[in-house]
Amino acid sequence: MRATPFIITNLIEAVTLEPLAAENRFVRVSNQDLGRKTNAWIAVEAGKIVGLGTDDVDPKFINFPIVDGRGCIALPGLIDAHTHPVFAGIRADEFCRRLDGVTYAEIATAGGGIQSSVKNTASASDELLETLVLQRMKVFAGHGVTTVEMKSGYGLTVSEELRHLRIIKKIAAKSSQTIRATCLALHAVPKNQPSAHIWADTCAKELLPVVQKENLAEAVDAFIETGYFRVEDCELYLRTARDLGLNIRIHADEFSDSQAAECAARFGALSADHLQFASPMGIVAMAAAGVVALLLPGTSLYTSIPYTDSRPFKDAGCAVGLATDFNPGSCPVDNLRLVLTMGALHCKLTMAEAVAAVTWVPARSLRLEDAKGALTPGRDADILLMPLSSCEEFVADLGRTKPHAVFARGFRVDE
Ligand SMILES: [Zn+2]
């Protein structure tokens, strides 16, 4: 299906991020970098932005059907670059046990946590999982999200990981929203495996070649953390991924300094995520290697772990993004706009940095910056219209205001 052309008119402002896009720059984000244009219009054709201006509409778009943007601001469609949406069952019982004082680590050791979701998900049919993921995509769209990174990781056998990735691929093929799949086979050590190392090597030898052959994921991921996987457990897995042309993302240093930031830098990862306990050396190495720091404040909110301070990352020259980490146990937060406000406050981002952290920077972390993350002619028509009067209101909103309209590649996706 081909998206019909249209023109969005009378916008209070368009927050384009054009200065960042023009320089292909992801760091040192200032207010001027937001590229705000008042009394703006945006022309869309064949799923792309074909014109953007202020005041009088360019005559060549005069016959395009009008979408009235009166009372709204426009932003690039939001990009959630870290989610775990392929699962069945929410772990509410564990949340209540944590209220009783049991820790997340104790729950995991007792067979709960990720293992509990693995069990629930294994018993769900393809049809059920597909329905659940589609429902979650719709919720993301309702929050203004037009691009979603989706991880497997509740399979934890070769066949289940492949099943989940094939479900993601099937959904991605027919979605207007853009999906980037990540194989997170190293999410936890499966119960029936003798060691982390052995499971990781099995994935390297038996899983990743199939993932690459069937084009099931653009990247792999590993949870490098005490009690999960050590850097040395992941060596063959990450090397194999790199040799197969798959990108790398890392769950890094969330509970302790596990040298995961250093590992992400050494392998040239697209992003290292969480990062509460990343070492100063690891942060410097990430900056030098161009690894995006993706911070996930929803997990801190829901599990009472510290928030990640973005300042050491910014000072070192790292690009900083925000994502939800949507999952059934440690963070059932599916609203990236809520995370935007929380992240700005608790991870210490400025208004401009916060806007870039859910648009332009995560586009970079998915290698989609040529097509997404900014409102400029030639880029995809991923456009969020918010019934707010300014960008400042958007950042302060705490995800409270429903979008006026959300377009992904020129199609309305929020209704
Ligand atoms: Zn995660």
Coordinates of C-alpha atoms and ligand atoms in Angstrom, one line a residue:
M1 CA 0.0 0.0 0.0
R2 CA 1.2 3.5 -0.9
A3 CA 0.8 6.3 1.6
T4 CA -1.2 9.2 0.1
P5 CA 0.4 12.7 0.0
F6 CA -0.7 15.3 2.6
I7 CA 0.5 18.5 4.1
I8 CA 0.4 19.4 7.7
T9 CA -0.3 23.1 8.1
N10 CA -0.5 25.8 10.8
L11 CA 1.9 24.1 13.3
I12 CA 2.8 26.3 16.3
E13 CA 6.3 24.9 15.8
A14 CA 8.2 22.1 14.1
V15 CA 11.1 20.7 16.2
T16 CA 13.3 19.5 13.3
L17 CA 16.7 18.8 14.9
E18 CA 18.0 19.8 11.5
P19 CA 21.3 21.3 12.8
L20 CA 22.3 18.0 14.3
A21 CA 21.3 16.1 11.1
A22 CA 23.2 18.6 8.9
E23 CA 26.4 18.0 10.9
N24 CA 25.7 14.3 11.6
R25 CA 26.5 15.2 15.2
F26 CA 25.2 13.3 18.3
V27 CA 27.0 15.0 21.1
R28 CA 27.1 18.5 22.7
V29 CA 23.4 19.0 22.0
S30 CA 22.3 22.6 22.7
N31 CA 18.9 24.4 22.5
Q32 CA 19.9 25.8 19.0
D33 CA 20.3 22.2 17.8
L34 CA 16.6 21.7 18.1
G35 CA 16.0 23.6 14.8
R36 CA 12.7 25.0 15.9
K37 CA 10.6 26.5 13.2
T38 CA 7.4 28.5 14.1
N39 CA 4.2 28.7 12.0
A40 CA 5.5 25.6 10.2
W41 CA 4.2 23.3 7.5
I42 CA 5.4 19.8 6.5
A43 CA 4.6 18.2 3.1
V44 CA 4.6 14.4 2.8
E45 CA 4.6 12.2 -0.2
A46 CA 5.2 8.4 -0.7
G47 CA 6.0 8.1 3.0
K48 CA 8.8 10.7 2.9
I49 CA 9.0 14.3 4.0
V50 CA 9.2 16.3 0.7
G51 CA 9.0 19.8 2.0
L52 CA 9.2 21.7 5.3
G53 CA 8.8 25.5 5.7
T54 CA 7.3 28.3 7.6
D55 CA 4.4 30.7 6.8
D56 CA 3.2 30.4 3.2
V57 CA 3.1 26.9 1.8
D58 CA 5.3 26.3 -1.2
P59 CA 2.9 26.4 -4.3
K60 CA 4.0 23.0 -5.5
F61 CA 2.3 21.4 -2.5
I62 CA -0.9 23.5 -2.7
N63 CA -3.0 20.6 -4.0
F64 CA -2.0 18.2 -1.3
P65 CA -4.8 17.2 1.1
I66 CA -4.5 19.2 4.4
V67 CA -4.0 17.9 7.9
D68 CA -4.7 20.8 10.1
G69 CA -1.9 21.1 12.7
R70 CA -3.5 24.1 14.4
G71 CA -2.8 24.0 18.2
C72 CA 0.0 21.4 17.7
I73 CA 3.7 21.1 17.6
A74 CA 5.5 18.5 15.4
L75 CA 8.4 16.4 16.4
P76 CA 10.2 13.5 14.7
G77 CA 8.4 10.2 15.5
L78 CA 9.9 8.8 18.7
I79 CA 12.4 6.0 18.7
D80 CA 12.4 3.4 21.4
A81 CA 15.7 1.6 21.0
H82 CA 15.5 -1.0 23.9
T83 CA 12.4 -3.1 24.4
H84 CA 11.6 -6.7 25.2
P85 CA 8.0 -7.1 23.9
V86 CA 8.0 -10.8 23.0
F87 CA 6.6 -12.4 26.2
A88 CA 3.5 -13.8 27.8
G89 CA 2.4 -12.9 31.3
I90 CA 3.3 -9.9 33.6
R91 CA 5.2 -10.8 36.7
A92 CA 2.9 -8.9 39.2
D93 CA 3.5 -11.6 41.9
E94 CA 7.2 -10.8 41.9
F95 CA 6.5 -7.1 42.2
C96 CA 4.4 -7.8 45.3
R97 CA 7.2 -10.0 46.7
R98 CA 9.6 -7.1 46.2
L99 CA 7.2 -4.9 48.2
D100 CA 7.6 -7.5 51.0
G101 CA 11.4 -6.9 50.9
V102 CA 12.6 -9.7 48.7
T103 CA 15.2 -8.5 46.2
Y104 CA 15.2 -8.9 42.4
A105 CA 18.4 -11.0 42.7
E106 CA 16.8 -13.3 45.3
I107 CA 13.7 -13.7 43.1
A108 CA 15.9 -14.6 40.1
T109 CA 17.9 -17.1 42.1
A110 CA 14.7 -18.8 43.2
G111 CA 13.8 -19.4 39.6
G112 CA 11.7 -16.3 39.1
G113 CA 12.6 -13.2 37.1
I114 CA 13.6 -13.9 33.5
Q115 CA 13.2 -17.7 33.9
S116 CA 9.6 -17.2 34.9
S117 CA 8.9 -15.3 31.7
V118 CA 10.8 -17.9 29.7
K119 CA 8.4 -20.5 31.0
N120 CA 5.2 -18.5 30.4
T121 CA 6.4 -17.6 26.9
A122 CA 7.3 -21.1 25.9
S123 CA 3.8 -22.2 26.5
A124 CA 2.3 -19.4 24.3
S125 CA 1.4 -20.2 20.6
D126 CA 2.9 -18.2 17.7
E127 CA -0.6 -16.7 17.2
L128 CA -0.8 -15.5 20.8
L129 CA 2.7 -14.0 20.8
E130 CA 2.0 -12.3 17.5
T131 CA -1.2 -10.8 18.9
L132 CA 0.5 -9.7 22.0
V133 CA 3.4 -8.0 20.2
L134 CA 1.0 -6.3 17.8
Q135 CA -1.1 -5.0 20.7
R136 CA 2.1 -3.6 22.3
M137 CA 3.1 -2.0 19.0
K138 CA -0.2 -0.2 19.0
V139 CA 0.4 1.0 22.6
F140 CA 3.9 2.3 21.5
A141 CA 2.3 4.1 18.6
G142 CA -0.3 5.7 20.9
H143 CA 2.7 7.2 22.8
G144 CA 4.2 8.6 19.6
V145 CA 6.7 5.9 18.9
T146 CA 7.3 5.1 15.2
T147 CA 10.5 3.0 15.5
V148 CA 11.0 0.2 18.0
E149 CA 14.0 -2.0 18.7
M150 CA 12.7 -5.5 19.8
K151 CA 14.8 -8.1 21.5
S152 CA 14.2 -11.8 21.8
G153 CA 15.6 -13.3 25.0
Y154 CA 12.7 -15.0 26.7
G155 CA 13.4 -18.1 24.5
L156 CA 16.7 -19.3 25.9
T157 CA 16.8 -22.4 23.7
V158 CA 18.0 -22.2 20.1
S159 CA 14.6 -23.1 18.7
E160 CA 12.6 -20.8 21.0
E161 CA 15.0 -17.8 20.3
L162 CA 14.5 -18.5 16.5
R163 CA 10.7 -18.8 17.0
H164 CA 10.6 -15.4 18.7
L165 CA 12.8 -13.7 16.1
R166 CA 10.7 -15.1 13.3
I167 CA 7.6 -13.7 14.9
I168 CA 9.3 -10.3 15.1
K169 CA 10.3 -10.6 11.4
K170 CA 6.8 -11.4 10.3
I171 CA 5.3 -8.4 12.2
A172 CA 8.1 -6.1 10.9
A173 CA 7.3 -7.0 7.3
K174 CA 3.7 -5.7 7.5
S175 CA 4.1 -2.8 9.9
S176 CA 4.2 0.9 9.1
Q177 CA 6.2 1.4 12.2
T178 CA 9.8 0.4 11.7
I179 CA 11.1 -2.5 13.8
R180 CA 14.7 -3.4 14.4
A181 CA 15.2 -6.9 15.8
T182 CA 18.0 -7.9 18.2
C183 CA 18.9 -11.4 19.2
L184 CA 19.3 -11.4 23.0
A185 CA 20.1 -15.1 23.5
L186 CA 22.4 -14.2 26.4
H187 CA 19.7 -12.7 28.5
A188 CA 20.1 -15.3 31.3
V189 CA 21.7 -18.7 31.7
P190 CA 19.1 -21.3 30.8
K191 CA 18.2 -23.6 33.7
N192 CA 19.3 -26.8 31.8
Q193 CA 22.7 -25.4 30.7
P194 CA 25.8 -26.3 32.8
S195 CA 27.3 -22.8 32.5
A196 CA 27.1 -19.4 31.0
H197 CA 30.1 -20.0 28.9
I198 CA 28.7 -23.2 27.4
W199 CA 25.4 -21.6 26.5
A200 CA 27.1 -18.6 25.0
D201 CA 29.3 -20.8 22.8
T202 CA 26.3 -22.9 21.8
C203 CA 24.6 -19.7 20.7
A204 CA 27.7 -18.7 18.7
K205 CA 27.9 -22.0 16.9
E206 CA 24.3 -23.0 16.4
L207 CA 22.0 -19.9 16.7
L208 CA 23.8 -16.9 15.2
P209 CA 24.6 -18.5 11.8
V210 CA 20.8 -19.2 11.4
V211 CA 19.9 -15.7 12.6
Q212 CA 22.2 -14.3 9.9
K213 CA 21.2 -16.7 7.2
E214 CA 17.5 -16.0 7.7
N215 CA 18.1 -12.3 8.3
L216 CA 16.3 -12.5 11.6
A217 CA 18.1 -9.7 13.4
E218 CA 20.3 -6.7 12.8
A219 CA 22.1 -7.1 16.1
V220 CA 22.9 -9.3 19.0
D221 CA 22.8 -8.4 22.7
A222 CA 24.2 -9.9 25.9
F223 CA 23.5 -9.2 29.6
I224 CA 27.0 -8.8 31.0
E225 CA 26.5 -8.7 34.7
T226 CA 27.5 -10.6 37.9
G227 CA 25.3 -13.7 38.0
Y228 CA 24.5 -13.5 34.3
F229 CA 27.4 -13.4 31.8
R230 CA 31.0 -12.3 32.3
V231 CA 32.8 -10.6 29.5
E232 CA 34.9 -13.7 28.9
D233 CA 31.8 -15.9 28.6
C234 CA 30.7 -13.7 25.7
E235 CA 33.9 -13.5 23.6
L236 CA 33.1 -16.2 21.0
Y237 CA 29.4 -15.0 20.8
L238 CA 30.4 -11.4 20.2
R239 CA 33.2 -12.3 17.8
T240 CA 31.0 -14.6 15.8
A241 CA 28.3 -11.9 15.6
R242 CA 30.8 -9.4 14.3
D243 CA 32.2 -11.8 11.8
L244 CA 28.7 -12.6 10.6
G245 CA 28.0 -8.8 10.0
L246 CA 25.6 -8.5 13.0
N247 CA 25.8 -5.4 15.1
I248 CA 26.3 -5.5 18.8
R249 CA 24.4 -4.0 21.7
I250 CA 25.2 -4.7 25.4
H251 CA 23.2 -4.7 28.7
A252 CA 26.0 -3.2 30.6
D253 CA 27.0 -2.6 34.2
E254 CA 23.5 -2.3 35.6
F255 CA 24.1 -3.7 39.1
S256 CA 27.9 -3.6 39.3
D257 CA 31.0 -2.7 37.3
S258 CA 31.3 -5.8 35.1
Q259 CA 33.7 -4.2 32.6
A260 CA 30.8 -4.3 30.1
A261 CA 31.3 -0.7 29.0
E262 CA 34.9 -1.6 28.1
C263 CA 33.6 -4.7 26.3
A264 CA 31.1 -2.7 24.3
A265 CA 33.8 -0.2 23.2
R266 CA 36.2 -3.0 22.3
F267 CA 33.6 -4.7 20.0
G268 CA 32.4 -1.3 18.5
A269 CA 28.9 -1.9 19.9
L270 CA 26.1 0.4 18.6
S271 CA 25.0 1.0 22.2
A272 CA 25.7 0.0 25.8
D273 CA 22.5 0.2 27.9
H274 CA 21.7 0.8 31.6
L275 CA 25.3 1.7 32.7
Q276 CA 24.7 2.7 36.3
F277 CA 28.1 1.3 37.4
A278 CA 30.2 1.8 34.2
S279 CA 33.8 2.6 35.2
P280 CA 35.4 6.0 34.2
M281 CA 37.7 4.1 31.9
G282 CA 34.8 2.3 30.3
I283 CA 33.0 5.6 29.7
V284 CA 36.0 7.1 28.0
A285 CA 36.4 4.0 25.9
M286 CA 32.8 4.1 24.8
A287 CA 33.1 7.8 23.8
A288 CA 36.3 7.0 21.7
A289 CA 34.5 4.1 20.0
G290 CA 31.3 6.0 19.3
V291 CA 29.1 3.7 21.4
V292 CA 25.8 5.3 22.3
A293 CA 24.9 5.3 26.0
L294 CA 21.3 4.3 26.3
L295 CA 19.8 5.1 29.7
L296 CA 16.7 3.3 31.0
P297 CA 15.3 5.2 33.9
G298 CA 12.0 3.2 33.9
T299 CA 13.9 0.3 35.3
S300 CA 15.3 2.4 38.1
L301 CA 11.7 3.6 38.9
Y302 CA 10.3 0.1 39.0
T303 CA 13.1 -1.8 40.8
S304 CA 14.5 1.0 43.0
I305 CA 18.0 0.8 41.6
P306 CA 20.0 4.0 41.1
Y307 CA 19.4 6.2 38.1
T308 CA 22.3 6.6 35.7
D309 CA 23.8 10.1 35.8
S310 CA 24.3 11.1 32.2
R311 CA 26.9 13.8 33.0
P312 CA 30.1 11.6 33.0
F313 CA 29.0 10.3 29.6
K314 CA 28.3 13.7 28.2
D315 CA 31.6 15.1 29.6
A316 CA 33.5 12.2 28.0
G317 CA 31.8 12.9 24.6
C318 CA 29.3 10.0 24.5
A319 CA 26.0 10.4 22.8
V320 CA 23.2 9.8 25.3
G321 CA 19.8 8.3 24.5
L322 CA 16.8 7.2 26.5
A323 CA 14.6 4.1 26.1
T324 CA 11.9 2.3 28.0
D325 CA 13.4 -1.2 28.5
F326 CA 9.7 -2.4 28.3
N327 CA 9.6 -5.9 29.8
P328 CA 7.3 -8.0 32.0
G329 CA 9.4 -8.0 35.2
S330 CA 11.8 -5.1 35.9
C331 CA 10.1 -2.4 33.8
P332 CA 6.6 -2.7 32.4
V333 CA 6.8 0.9 31.3
D334 CA 5.7 1.3 27.7
N335 CA 5.4 5.1 27.5
L336 CA 8.6 6.7 26.1
R337 CA 7.2 10.1 26.8
L338 CA 7.0 9.3 30.5
V339 CA 10.6 8.1 30.3
L340 CA 11.6 11.3 28.5
T341 CA 10.5 13.5 31.4
M342 CA 11.8 11.1 34.1
G343 CA 15.1 10.7 32.3
A344 CA 15.5 14.4 31.9
L345 CA 15.0 14.9 35.6
H346 CA 16.8 11.9 37.1
C347 CA 19.5 11.2 34.5
K348 CA 20.2 14.9 34.4
L349 CA 19.6 15.9 30.8
T350 CA 18.7 19.4 29.5
M351 CA 15.5 20.0 27.6
A352 CA 17.3 19.8 24.2
E353 CA 19.3 16.8 25.2
A354 CA 16.1 15.0 26.3
V355 CA 14.4 15.6 23.0
A356 CA 17.4 14.4 21.1
A357 CA 17.6 11.4 23.5
V358 CA 14.3 10.0 22.2
T359 CA 14.7 10.9 18.5
W360 CA 18.0 11.7 16.9
V361 CA 20.4 9.7 19.2
P362 CA 18.4 6.5 19.3
A363 CA 18.2 6.7 15.5
R364 CA 22.0 6.6 15.5
S365 CA 22.0 3.7 17.9
L366 CA 20.0 1.7 15.3
R367 CA 22.0 3.1 12.4
L368 CA 18.9 4.7 11.1
E369 CA 20.0 8.4 11.2
D370 CA 20.0 8.8 7.5
A371 CA 16.2 8.1 7.4
K372 CA 14.9 8.9 10.8
G373 CA 15.3 11.0 14.0
A374 CA 14.9 14.5 12.4
L375 CA 12.3 16.3 10.3
T376 CA 14.1 17.2 7.1
P377 CA 13.1 16.7 3.4
G378 CA 14.2 13.2 2.2
R379 CA 13.8 11.5 5.6
D380 CA 10.9 9.2 6.4
A381 CA 7.6 10.8 7.3
D382 CA 7.7 9.6 10.9
I383 CA 5.9 12.6 12.5
L384 CA 4.5 13.1 16.0
L385 CA 1.9 15.9 16.4
M386 CA 1.3 16.9 20.0
P387 CA -1.5 19.2 21.1
L388 CA 1.0 21.4 23.1
S389 CA 2.2 24.9 22.7
S390 CA 6.0 24.3 22.9
C391 CA 8.8 21.9 23.1
E392 CA 9.3 22.8 26.7
E393 CA 5.7 21.6 27.4
F394 CA 6.5 18.4 25.6
V395 CA 9.5 17.6 27.9
A396 CA 7.7 18.6 31.0
D397 CA 4.5 16.6 30.1
L398 CA 5.4 13.3 31.9
G399 CA 3.6 11.4 29.1
R400 CA 0.3 12.8 30.2
T401 CA -1.0 14.3 26.9
K402 CA -2.3 12.0 24.2
P403 CA -0.8 12.8 20.8
H404 CA -3.0 14.5 18.2
A405 CA -1.7 12.2 15.5
V406 CA 1.2 9.9 14.8
F407 CA 2.5 9.1 11.3
A408 CA 4.9 6.3 10.5
R409 CA 6.3 6.4 6.9
G410 CA 3.3 8.6 6.1
F411 CA 0.6 6.3 7.6
R412 CA -1.4 7.2 10.6
V413 CA -0.6 4.6 13.3
D414 CA -2.2 5.8 16.5
E415 CA -5.9 5.1 15.7
Ligands
ZN1 ZN 16.7 -4.7 28.7

